[in-house]
Short mmCIF file of C-alpha atoms in Angstrom, two decimals:
data_model
loop_
_atom_site.label_atom_id
_atom_site.label_comp_id
_atom_site.label_asym_id
_atom_site.label_seq_id
_atom_site.Cartn_x
_atom_site.Cartn_y
_atom_site.Cartn_z
CA MET A 3 118.64 -29.47 178.32
CA GLN A 4 118.37 -33.44 179.17
CA HIS A 5 122.18 -34.06 180.70
CA GLU A 6 123.75 -35.23 177.12
CA SER A 7 125.12 -38.73 178.90
CA LYS A 8 121.65 -39.13 179.43
CA THR A 9 120.89 -39.22 175.85
CA LYS A 10 123.64 -41.62 174.37
CA LEU A 11 121.87 -44.01 177.22
CA LEU A 12 118.64 -43.65 176.28
CA ASN A 13 120.00 -43.75 172.22
CA ALA A 14 121.69 -46.61 173.10
CA ALA A 15 118.96 -48.35 174.92
CA LEU A 16 117.07 -47.70 171.75
CA HIS A 17 119.13 -49.54 169.27
CA VAL A 18 120.60 -52.43 171.76
CA ILE A 19 117.31 -53.18 173.08
CA ARG A 20 115.47 -53.79 169.52
CA ALA A 21 118.79 -55.49 167.99
CA LYS A 22 119.21 -58.10 171.60
CA GLY A 23 115.49 -57.74 172.76
CA TYR A 24 114.82 -56.40 176.55
CA ALA A 25 115.58 -59.32 178.45
CA ALA A 26 118.94 -60.35 177.07
CA THR A 27 120.15 -57.00 177.61
CA THR A 28 122.11 -55.84 179.88
CA VAL A 29 123.38 -52.66 182.15
CA ASP A 30 126.92 -52.83 180.34
CA ASP A 31 125.96 -53.48 176.73
CA ILE A 32 123.70 -50.05 177.18
CA CYS A 33 126.49 -48.19 178.59
CA HIS A 34 128.97 -49.88 176.25
CA GLU A 35 127.01 -48.94 173.32
CA ALA A 36 126.52 -45.36 175.30
CA GLY A 37 129.79 -44.84 175.73
CA VAL A 38 129.79 -44.01 179.22
CA THR A 39 130.89 -45.52 182.98
CA LYS A 40 128.52 -47.81 185.31
CA GLY A 41 128.33 -44.86 187.46
CA SER A 42 127.17 -42.76 184.40
CA PHE A 43 123.78 -44.77 184.03
CA PHE A 44 123.06 -45.03 187.81
CA HIS A 45 123.94 -41.60 188.45
CA HIS A 46 120.65 -41.28 185.75
CA PHE A 47 118.53 -44.11 185.95
CA LYS A 48 117.97 -46.97 189.03
CA SER A 49 117.60 -50.26 187.24
CA LYS A 50 116.83 -51.16 183.66
CA ASP A 51 113.26 -51.26 184.06
CA GLU A 52 113.65 -47.63 185.14
CA LEU A 53 115.78 -47.13 181.95
CA ALA A 54 113.00 -49.04 179.88
CA LEU A 55 110.40 -46.36 180.89
CA SER A 56 112.48 -43.65 179.90
CA ALA A 57 112.68 -45.71 176.27
CA ALA A 58 110.30 -45.28 175.73
CA ALA A 59 109.06 -42.45 176.36
CA PHE A 60 112.05 -41.51 174.93
CA TRP A 61 110.69 -43.21 171.70
CA GLY A 62 107.49 -41.41 171.59
CA THR A 63 108.77 -38.03 171.27
CA THR A 64 111.40 -38.65 168.60
CA THR A 65 109.68 -40.77 166.54
CA GLU A 66 106.50 -38.20 166.64
CA GLU A 67 108.87 -35.34 165.96
CA PHE A 68 110.32 -37.44 163.21
CA PHE A 69 107.18 -38.04 161.01
CA ALA A 70 105.87 -34.71 162.07
CA SER A 71 108.35 -33.07 159.81
CA ALA A 72 108.27 -36.55 157.37
CA PRO A 73 107.62 -35.25 153.63
CA PHE A 74 103.95 -37.21 153.59
CA GLN A 75 102.84 -34.36 156.13
CA GLN A 76 102.16 -32.11 153.29
CA LEU A 77 100.05 -33.86 151.01
CA ARG A 78 96.87 -31.55 151.19
CA ASP A 79 94.01 -33.91 151.22
CA PRO A 80 94.09 -36.46 154.14
CA LEU A 81 94.01 -40.14 151.99
CA GLU A 82 97.01 -39.28 150.38
CA ARG A 83 98.68 -37.98 153.56
CA LEU A 84 97.81 -41.80 154.59
CA LEU A 85 99.48 -43.52 151.65
CA GLY A 86 101.99 -41.46 151.65
CA TYR A 87 102.33 -42.77 155.17
CA VAL A 88 102.48 -45.82 154.53
CA ASP A 89 104.94 -44.94 151.47
CA PHE A 90 107.29 -43.74 153.86
CA ARG A 91 106.86 -46.71 156.09
CA CYS A 92 108.50 -48.49 152.83
CA GLU A 93 110.93 -46.02 152.53
CA ILE A 94 111.96 -46.23 155.79
CA LEU A 95 112.56 -49.77 156.08
CA GLN A 96 116.26 -49.46 155.80
CA GLY A 97 119.87 -50.40 156.90
CA GLU A 98 120.12 -52.98 159.93
CA LEU A 99 116.86 -54.78 161.65
CA PRO A 100 117.55 -52.32 164.85
CA ASP A 101 117.47 -49.20 162.21
CA TYR A 102 114.14 -49.48 161.81
CA THR A 103 111.96 -52.28 163.48
CA CYS A 104 110.42 -50.44 167.24
CA LEU A 105 111.23 -50.58 170.35
CA LEU A 106 107.56 -50.37 171.49
CA GLY A 107 106.47 -53.49 170.29
CA THR A 108 109.73 -54.93 171.25
CA LEU A 109 109.35 -53.82 174.61
CA VAL A 110 106.11 -54.51 174.94
CA GLN A 111 106.27 -58.85 173.45
CA GLU A 112 108.39 -59.56 176.50
CA THR A 113 107.10 -57.68 179.08
CA TYR A 114 103.49 -57.55 178.77
CA ALA A 115 102.96 -59.88 181.83
CA THR A 116 105.74 -59.21 183.89
CA HIS A 117 106.66 -55.41 183.60
CA PRO A 118 103.31 -53.95 183.83
CA ASP A 119 104.31 -49.59 184.29
CA ILE A 120 106.80 -51.16 180.80
CA ARG A 121 103.30 -52.52 179.34
CA LEU A 122 101.27 -49.34 180.01
CA ALA A 123 104.34 -46.59 178.86
CA CYS A 124 104.57 -48.81 175.41
CA ASP A 125 100.83 -49.01 175.22
CA ASN A 126 101.01 -45.26 175.96
CA ALA A 127 103.17 -44.57 173.33
CA LEU A 128 101.52 -46.93 171.22
CA SER A 129 98.25 -44.81 171.15
CA ALA A 130 99.68 -41.65 171.17
CA HIS A 131 100.80 -42.45 166.68
CA ILE A 132 97.54 -44.05 166.53
CA ALA A 133 95.68 -41.09 167.36
CA GLU A 134 98.12 -39.24 164.94
CA LEU A 135 96.90 -41.95 162.64
CA THR A 136 92.90 -41.41 163.35
CA ARG A 137 92.86 -37.99 162.72
CA ASP A 138 93.35 -38.47 159.49
CA VAL A 139 91.64 -41.67 159.35
CA GLU A 140 88.69 -40.00 160.59
CA ALA A 141 89.15 -36.75 157.87
CA ALA A 142 89.60 -39.37 154.66
CA LYS A 143 86.37 -40.66 155.82
CA ARG A 144 84.22 -37.75 155.98
CA LEU A 145 85.25 -37.22 152.60
CA TYR A 146 85.42 -40.70 150.80
CA ALA A 147 83.49 -42.82 153.11
CA PRO A 148 80.88 -41.20 155.22
CA ASP A 149 78.64 -44.00 155.43
CA ALA A 150 80.96 -46.66 156.39
CA THR A 151 80.19 -47.79 159.61
CA TRP A 152 84.23 -48.60 160.26
CA SER A 153 85.49 -46.60 163.12
CA ALA A 154 88.27 -44.13 162.31
CA GLU A 155 90.22 -45.66 165.36
CA SER A 156 89.85 -49.31 164.05
CA VAL A 157 91.16 -48.80 160.81
CA GLY A 158 94.36 -46.66 163.23
CA TYR A 159 94.72 -49.87 164.79
CA PHE A 160 94.56 -51.93 162.10
CA ILE A 161 97.41 -49.88 160.92
CA GLN A 162 99.59 -50.63 163.58
CA SER A 163 99.43 -53.84 164.20
CA VAL A 164 100.14 -54.49 160.32
CA LEU A 165 103.04 -52.94 160.59
CA GLN A 166 104.08 -54.16 164.19
CA GLY A 167 103.55 -57.87 161.99
CA ALA A 168 105.81 -56.59 159.49
CA PHE A 169 108.60 -56.47 162.18
CA ILE A 170 107.71 -59.39 163.49
CA PHE A 171 107.84 -61.65 159.98
CA ALA A 172 110.80 -59.47 159.43
CA LYS A 173 112.86 -60.54 162.93
CA ALA A 174 112.16 -63.47 161.34
CA LYS A 175 113.19 -63.63 157.82
CA GLN A 176 116.70 -61.28 159.25
CA GLY A 177 114.90 -59.22 156.24
CA PRO A 178 112.68 -56.26 155.71
CA GLU A 179 111.14 -57.82 151.91
CA VAL A 180 108.65 -59.36 154.13
CA ALA A 181 108.36 -56.03 155.86
CA ARG A 182 107.58 -54.56 152.35
CA GLU A 183 104.85 -56.80 151.00
CA CYS A 184 103.02 -56.11 154.40
CA LEU A 185 103.17 -51.96 153.89
CA ALA A 186 102.22 -53.08 150.17
CA HIS A 187 99.17 -55.09 150.56
CA LEU A 188 98.37 -52.33 153.67
CA ARG A 189 98.22 -49.91 150.99
CA ARG A 190 95.78 -51.61 148.57
CA TYR A 191 93.54 -51.94 151.00
CA LEU A 192 93.54 -48.13 152.31
CA ALA A 193 93.10 -46.90 148.85
CA VAL A 194 90.21 -49.60 147.96
CA LEU A 195 88.28 -49.34 152.17
CA PHE A 196 88.00 -45.78 151.19
CA ALA A 197 86.42 -46.34 147.60
CA GLN A 198 89.13 -44.82 145.25
CA PRO A 199 91.48 -48.15 143.63
CA HIS A 200 92.17 -44.96 141.34
CA LYS A 201 94.67 -43.68 144.25
CA SER A 202 96.49 -47.18 144.49
CA LYS A 203 98.03 -46.71 141.49
CA ARG A 204 99.89 -43.75 142.65
CA LYS A 205 102.86 -45.77 143.92
CA SER A 206 106.14 -44.71 145.16
CA ARG A 207 109.07 -46.11 143.55
CA ALA A 208 109.86 -47.86 147.32
CA PHE A 209 106.69 -50.08 146.07
CA ALA A 210 107.75 -50.60 143.05
CA ALA A 211 109.74 -54.11 143.49
CA ALA A 212 107.53 -54.95 145.98
CA SER A 213 103.89 -54.33 144.35
CA ASP A 214 104.85 -54.87 140.72
CA PRO A 215 105.42 -59.04 139.07
CA PRO A 216 108.24 -58.99 137.10
CA LEU A 217 107.29 -59.03 133.42
#
């Protein structure tokens, strides 16, 4: 079992790095957020970089469990699961920016050229999530678009690319509205990609404001 103070530090890192960025985050910031001493920090981690590596892995494990228990996973049709995933991503655009933006995207944008170990850790965690999406894309492709020339993996990367871009614009605009619009377009695209236009009409309440113009 992971030591309680270490878990507090990892959770603090997820919040502070998403709020301030990696370069601006200090060990003091993380200790203050976690409510632990610097002595406790250095008992668990040799440096901020080592914490970042652990935080990326912790984020991957935490989000994997979070999405595995989401309601859309109960849907039997793989296309419905994909559309349900997008609905769910829209529904969780709640709270402050650090509450819904991605640690991995934040880290990799800052460290890709200067911290190869952190970049690789982010790549591994992002790729693991994309692999989960790809399984449903592949299953939906077999059912609805068996002759399509695109690869399931490429669609998985596209979905994640839309999400990461949406998070960037949410930061630029200081709110989730633009991200909701992006996800609404992503949902429409997936419905068209699998030649199931009727699916796009099955919107969740989360898309009502983003998708439907006022009468």
